PDB file of C-alpha atoms in Angstrom:
ATOM      1  CA  MET U   1     272.804 210.999  94.439  1.00  0.00           C
ATOM      2  CA  LYS U   2     269.115 210.194  94.020  1.00  0.00           C
ATOM      3  CA  LYS U   3     267.043 210.136  97.208  1.00  0.00           C
ATOM      4  CA  ALA U   4     264.927 207.009  97.807  1.00  0.00           C
ATOM      5  CA  ARG U   5     261.206 207.570  97.224  1.00  0.00           C
ATOM      6  CA  GLN U   6     259.218 207.620 100.448  1.00  0.00           C
ATOM      7  CA  ILE U   7     255.742 206.113 100.670  1.00  0.00           C
ATOM      8  CA  GLU U   8     253.419 207.241 103.454  1.00  0.00           C
ATOM      9  CA  VAL U   9     251.016 204.658 104.913  1.00  0.00           C
ATOM     10  CA  PHE U  10     247.727 205.765 106.505  1.00  0.00           C
ATOM     11  CA  ASN U  11     245.203 203.831 108.587  1.00  0.00           C
ATOM     12  CA  GLN U  12     241.446 203.760 108.000  1.00  0.00           C
ATOM     13  CA  THR U  13     240.921 207.006 109.945  1.00  0.00           C
ATOM     14  CA  GLY U  14     243.539 208.932 107.978  1.00  0.00           C
ATOM     15  CA  ASP U  15     246.321 208.862 110.577  1.00  0.00           C
ATOM     16  CA  LYS U  16     249.814 208.397 109.165  1.00  0.00           C
ATOM     17  CA  ILE U  17     251.076 205.120 110.635  1.00  0.00           C
ATOM     18  CA  THR U  18     254.505 204.830 108.998  1.00  0.00           C
ATOM     19  CA  THR U  19     256.687 205.798 106.070  1.00  0.00           C
ATOM     20  CA  LEU U  20     258.263 203.151 103.863  1.00  0.00           C
ATOM     21  CA  SER U  21     260.925 203.403 101.209  1.00  0.00           C
ATOM     22  CA  LYS U  22     260.811 201.285  98.057  1.00  0.00           C
ATOM     23  CA  ARG U  23     263.303 198.914  99.654  1.00  0.00           C
ATOM     24  CA  ASP U  24     261.028 198.239 102.610  1.00  0.00           C
ATOM     25  CA  ALA U  25     258.734 195.262 102.376  1.00  0.00           C
ATOM     26  CA  TRP U  26     255.007 195.924 102.667  1.00  0.00           C
ATOM     27  CA  GLN U  27     254.208 192.482 104.014  1.00  0.00           C
ATOM     28  CA  PRO U  28     255.196 193.129 107.667  1.00  0.00           C
ATOM     29  CA  VAL U  29     252.874 196.170 107.774  1.00  0.00           C
ATOM     30  CA  ILE U  30     250.028 194.136 106.256  1.00  0.00           C
ATOM     31  CA  ASP U  31     250.733 191.301 108.717  1.00  0.00           C
ATOM     32  CA  LYS U  32     250.617 193.782 111.620  1.00  0.00           C
ATOM     33  CA  VAL U  33     247.183 195.051 110.579  1.00  0.00           C
ATOM     34  CA  ARG U  34     245.916 191.467 110.232  1.00  0.00           C
ATOM     35  CA  LEU U  35     247.282 190.540 113.649  1.00  0.00           C
ATOM     36  CA  LEU U  36     245.697 193.611 115.285  1.00  0.00           C
ATOM     37  CA  LYS U  37     242.332 192.775 113.699  1.00  0.00           C
ATOM     38  CA  THR U  38     242.609 189.214 114.995  1.00  0.00           C
ATOM     39  CA  LEU U  39     243.580 190.402 118.483  1.00  0.00           C
ATOM     40  CA  ALA U  40     240.544 192.716 118.502  1.00  0.00           C
ATOM     41  CA  THR U  41     238.337 189.626 118.138  1.00  0.00           C
ATOM     42  CA  GLN U  42     239.909 188.184 121.309  1.00  0.00           C
ATOM     43  CA  PHE U  43     238.223 190.744 123.517  1.00  0.00           C
ATOM     44  CA  ASP U  44     236.273 188.570 125.950  1.00  0.00           C
ATOM     45  CA  MET U  45     232.796 190.103 126.308  1.00  0.00           C
ATOM     46  CA  ARG U  46     232.359 188.338 129.664  1.00  0.00           C
ATOM     47  CA  LEU U  47     235.242 190.367 131.091  1.00  0.00           C
ATOM     48  CA  LYS U  48     235.605 194.112 131.451  1.00  0.00           C
ATOM     49  CA  PRO U  49     238.164 195.830 129.182  1.00  0.00           C
ATOM     50  CA  ILE U  50     241.739 196.230 130.377  1.00  0.00           C
ATOM     51  CA  ARG U  51     242.398 199.815 131.441  1.00  0.00           C
ATOM     52  CA  ILE U  52     245.543 201.144 129.758  1.00  0.00           C
ATOM     53  CA  GLU U  53     246.655 204.697 130.494  1.00  0.00           C
ATOM     54  CA  LEU U  54     249.553 206.583 128.958  1.00  0.00           C
ATOM     55  CA  LEU U  55     250.633 209.190 131.518  1.00  0.00           C
ATOM     56  CA  GLU U  56     252.062 211.458 128.783  1.00  0.00           C
ATOM     57  CA  GLY U  57     248.658 211.537 127.065  1.00  0.00           C
ATOM     58  CA  ASP U  58     247.442 210.964 123.533  1.00  0.00           C
ATOM     59  CA  LYS U  59     249.582 213.133 121.291  1.00  0.00           C
ATOM     60  CA  LEU U  60     252.448 212.772 118.834  1.00  0.00           C
ATOM     61  CA  HIS U  61     255.438 211.551 120.857  1.00  0.00           C
ATOM     62  CA  GLN U  62     258.927 212.517 119.685  1.00  0.00           C
ATOM     63  CA  LYS U  63     261.782 210.045 119.188  1.00  0.00           C
ATOM     64  CA  GLY U  64     263.654 209.596 122.482  1.00  0.00           C
ATOM     65  CA  THR U  65     260.640 210.506 124.640  1.00  0.00           C
ATOM     66  CA  PHE U  66     260.056 208.324 127.695  1.00  0.00           C
ATOM     67  CA  LEU U  67     256.575 206.808 127.974  1.00  0.00           C
ATOM     68  CA  HIS U  68     254.915 205.599 131.168  1.00  0.00           C
ATOM     69  CA  PHE U  69     251.918 203.268 131.025  1.00  0.00           C
ATOM     70  CA  THR U  70     249.737 201.955 133.798  1.00  0.00           C
ATOM     71  CA  ILE U  71     247.423 199.007 133.347  1.00  0.00           C
ATOM     72  CA  SER U  72     244.648 197.419 135.340  1.00  0.00           C
ATOM     73  CA  PRO U  73     242.175 194.649 134.700  1.00  0.00           C
ATOM     74  CA  GLY U  74     238.665 195.941 134.158  1.00  0.00           C
ATOM     75  CA  ASN U  75     237.527 194.214 137.325  1.00  0.00           C
ATOM     76  CA  GLY U  76     239.852 193.019 140.095  1.00  0.00           C
ATOM     77  CA  SER U  77     237.560 190.117 140.948  1.00  0.00           C
ATOM     78  CA  GLU U  78     238.299 188.518 137.546  1.00  0.00           C
ATOM     79  CA  ASN U  79     241.663 187.324 138.968  1.00  0.00           C
ATOM     80  CA  LEU U  80     243.617 188.212 135.812  1.00  0.00           C
ATOM     81  CA  LYS U  81     247.101 188.667 137.261  1.00  0.00           C
ATOM     82  CA  ALA U  82     249.369 186.929 134.727  1.00  0.00           C
ATOM     83  CA  LEU U  83     250.760 189.714 132.531  1.00  0.00           C
ATOM     84  CA  THR U  84     252.255 189.601 129.041  1.00  0.00           C
ATOM     85  CA  ILE U  85     253.190 192.718 127.068  1.00  0.00           C
ATOM     86  CA  PHE U  86     254.474 193.005 123.527  1.00  0.00           C
ATOM     87  CA  GLY U  87     254.846 195.839 121.068  1.00  0.00           C
ATOM     88  CA  LEU U  88     254.113 196.021 117.362  1.00  0.00           C
ATOM     89  CA  GLY U  89     256.297 198.596 115.638  1.00  0.00           C
ATOM     90  CA  ALA U  90     255.203 200.882 112.820  1.00  0.00           C
ATOM     91  CA  LYS U  91     256.947 198.733 110.208  1.00  0.00           C
ATOM     92  CA  GLY U  92     255.528 195.460 111.491  1.00  0.00           C
ATOM     93  CA  GLU U  93     258.229 194.367 113.910  1.00  0.00           C
ATOM     94  CA  LEU U  94     257.445 192.573 117.168  1.00  0.00           C
ATOM     95  CA  GLN U  95     259.146 193.276 120.470  1.00  0.00           C
ATOM     96  CA  PHE U  96     258.453 191.029 123.453  1.00  0.00           C
ATOM     97  CA  LEU U  97     258.451 193.419 126.415  1.00  0.00           C
ATOM     98  CA  TYR U  98     257.207 191.615 129.534  1.00  0.00           C
ATOM     99  CA  PRO U  99     258.016 189.389 131.373  1.00  0.00           C
ATOM    100  CA  ILE U 100     261.737 189.301 130.628  1.00  0.00           C
ATOM    101  CA  LYS U 101     263.532 186.494 132.435  1.00  0.00           C
ATOM    102  CA  GLU U 102     266.872 188.363 132.507  1.00  0.00           C
ATOM    103  CA  TYR U 103     265.223 191.188 134.490  1.00  0.00           C
ATOM    104  CA  LYS U 104     263.542 188.684 136.823  1.00  0.00           C
ATOM    105  CA  ASP U 105     260.116 190.092 135.916  1.00  0.00           C
ATOM    106  CA  SER U 106     257.352 188.443 137.880  1.00  0.00           C
ATOM    107  CA  LEU U 107     254.861 186.306 135.958  1.00  0.00           C
ATOM    108  CA  LEU U 108     252.071 187.525 138.245  1.00  0.00           C
ATOM    109  CA  VAL U 109     251.189 191.092 139.142  1.00  0.00           C
ATOM    110  CA  GLU U 110     250.181 191.371 142.775  1.00  0.00           C
ATOM    111  CA  GLN U 111     248.877 194.933 142.799  1.00  0.00           C
ATOM    112  CA  PHE U 112     247.062 197.080 140.233  1.00  0.00           C
ATOM    113  CA  PRO U 113     247.295 199.578 138.732  1.00  0.00           C
ATOM    114  CA  TYR U 114     250.607 198.240 137.494  1.00  0.00           C
ATOM    115  CA  SER U 115     253.227 200.663 136.188  1.00  0.00           C
ATOM    116  CA  VAL U 116     254.819 199.164 133.083  1.00  0.00           C
ATOM    117  CA  PRO U 117     258.610 199.618 132.962  1.00  0.00           C
ATOM    118  CA  GLU U 118     259.481 202.922 131.262  1.00  0.00           C
ATOM    119  CA  MET U 119     259.640 202.767 127.460  1.00  0.00           C
ATOM    120  CA  THR U 120     261.455 205.003 124.999  1.00  0.00           C
ATOM    121  CA  VAL U 121     260.058 206.046 121.622  1.00  0.00           C
ATOM    122  CA  GLY U 122     262.440 204.345 119.204  1.00  0.00           C
ATOM    123  CA  PRO U 123     263.449 204.635 115.593  1.00  0.00           C
ATOM    124  CA  SER U 124     260.419 202.827 114.149  1.00  0.00           C
ATOM    125  CA  LEU U 125     258.265 205.949 114.055  1.00  0.00           C
ATOM    126  CA  GLY U 126     254.568 206.056 113.195  1.00  0.00           C
ATOM    127  CA  GLU U 127     251.808 204.007 114.793  1.00  0.00           C
ATOM    128  CA  GLU U 128     253.194 201.649 117.387  1.00  0.00           C
ATOM    129  CA  ASN U 129     250.854 199.348 119.265  1.00  0.00           C
ATOM    130  CA  LEU U 130     251.239 198.141 122.822  1.00  0.00           C
ATOM    131  CA  VAL U 131     249.439 194.817 123.346  1.00  0.00           C
ATOM    132  CA  ILE U 132     248.509 193.807 126.897  1.00  0.00           C
ATOM    133  CA  VAL U 133     247.435 190.253 127.695  1.00  0.00           C
ATOM    134  CA  LEU U 134     246.076 189.440 131.163  1.00  0.00           C
ATOM    135  CA  CYS U 135     245.365 185.801 132.012  1.00  0.00           C
ATOM    136  CA  ASP U 136     244.446 183.855 135.116  1.00  0.00           C
ATOM    137  CA  THR U 137     247.638 181.746 134.801  1.00  0.00           C
ATOM    138  CA  PRO U 138     251.006 182.633 133.206  1.00  0.00           C
ATOM    139  CA  ALA U 139     250.954 182.283 129.411  1.00  0.00           C
ATOM    140  CA  LYS U 140     254.357 180.572 129.243  1.00  0.00           C
ATOM    141  CA  GLU U 141     253.748 179.050 125.794  1.00  0.00           C
ATOM    142  CA  LEU U 142     252.803 182.510 124.468  1.00  0.00           C
ATOM    143  CA  HIS U 143     256.084 183.858 125.901  1.00  0.00           C
ATOM    144  CA  LYS U 144     258.054 181.096 124.168  1.00  0.00           C
ATOM    145  CA  LEU U 145     256.324 181.838 120.857  1.00  0.00           C
ATOM    146  CA  LEU U 146     256.963 185.583 121.066  1.00  0.00           C
ATOM    147  CA  LEU U 147     260.629 185.088 121.980  1.00  0.00           C
ATOM    148  CA  ARG U 148     261.075 182.591 119.151  1.00  0.00           C
ATOM    149  CA  VAL U 149     259.547 184.694 116.355  1.00  0.00           C
ATOM    150  CA  GLN U 150     260.615 188.255 117.267  1.00  0.00           C
ATOM    151  CA  PRO U 151     261.304 190.578 115.498  1.00  0.00           C
ATOM    152  CA  LYS U 152     258.912 188.953 113.025  1.00  0.00           C
ATOM    153  CA  LEU U 153     255.221 188.693 113.849  1.00  0.00           C
ATOM    154  CA  PRO U 154     253.541 185.396 114.641  1.00  0.00           C
ATOM    155  CA  ALA U 155     250.717 184.366 112.345  1.00  0.00           C
ATOM    156  CA  PRO U 156     247.313 184.800 113.993  1.00  0.00           C
ATOM    157  CA  ALA U 157     246.857 181.012 113.889  1.00  0.00           C
ATOM    158  CA  GLN U 158     250.071 180.616 115.906  1.00  0.00           C
ATOM    159  CA  LEU U 159     248.997 183.165 118.509  1.00  0.00           C
ATOM    160  CA  LEU U 160     245.328 182.340 119.116  1.00  0.00           C
ATOM    161  CA  PRO U 161     245.793 178.950 120.827  1.00  0.00           C
ATOM    162  CA  HIS U 162     247.858 180.677 123.542  1.00  0.00           C
ATOM    163  CA  LEU U 163     245.218 183.243 124.487  1.00  0.00           C
ATOM    164  CA  GLY U 164     242.769 180.821 126.159  1.00  0.00           C
ATOM    165  CA  ASP U 165     241.105 182.476 129.147  1.00  0.00           C
ATOM    166  CA  CYS U 166     242.810 185.804 128.696  1.00  0.00           C
ATOM    167  CA  GLN U 167     241.699 189.352 128.131  1.00  0.00           C
ATOM    168  CA  VAL U 168     243.536 191.269 125.400  1.00  0.00           C
ATOM    169  CA  GLY U 169     243.908 195.040 125.233  1.00  0.00           C
ATOM    170  CA  GLU U 170     245.728 197.266 122.763  1.00  0.00           C
ATOM    171  CA  TYR U 171     246.909 200.878 122.854  1.00  0.00           C
ATOM    172  CA  ALA U 172     248.069 202.812 119.792  1.00  0.00           C
ATOM    173  CA  VAL U 173     250.915 205.298 120.268  1.00  0.00           C
ATOM    174  CA  PHE U 174     251.841 207.743 117.527  1.00  0.00           C
ATOM    175  CA  SER U 175     255.417 208.919 117.232  1.00  0.00           C
ATOM    176  CA  GLY U 176     257.442 211.155 114.932  1.00  0.00           C
ATOM    177  CA  ILE U 177     260.621 213.150 114.581  1.00  0.00           C
TER     178      ILE U 177
END
């Protein structure tokens, strides 16, 4: 039996971000890169950057490893307490992570640094991106959009109107076997 040809995908700095087979579609990976570039333009220069820390450190994380993030607004006086978190998988899939209604997650974080619920490195190995959005009021329309489109990515034009007076931060996590 012939093994499917694997194609390695690298980012602009030479880091391997995922591996695709011929059957995999390239478009979700391209869409992910476009979305990340758009989100990078949403960094509000009037606000300090969101502090995102991965307690396990910056290294290659193995499948099944538990990851623990803490986040804080750059400046507590900015009153950014409404938290939204979503992940972008290595193959361009979206996962809405916080707040989840079924878990009764609070729309507002009362105390920072906030410990994000534990995450497990999953089967979509490569470069995974954690996107943190902090706003002054809950971004309920953003939540509805993310729930509606996942696991597909929203187009940047769909996402941008929901970011209003928010600060956006992103953290790249690299994972492998």
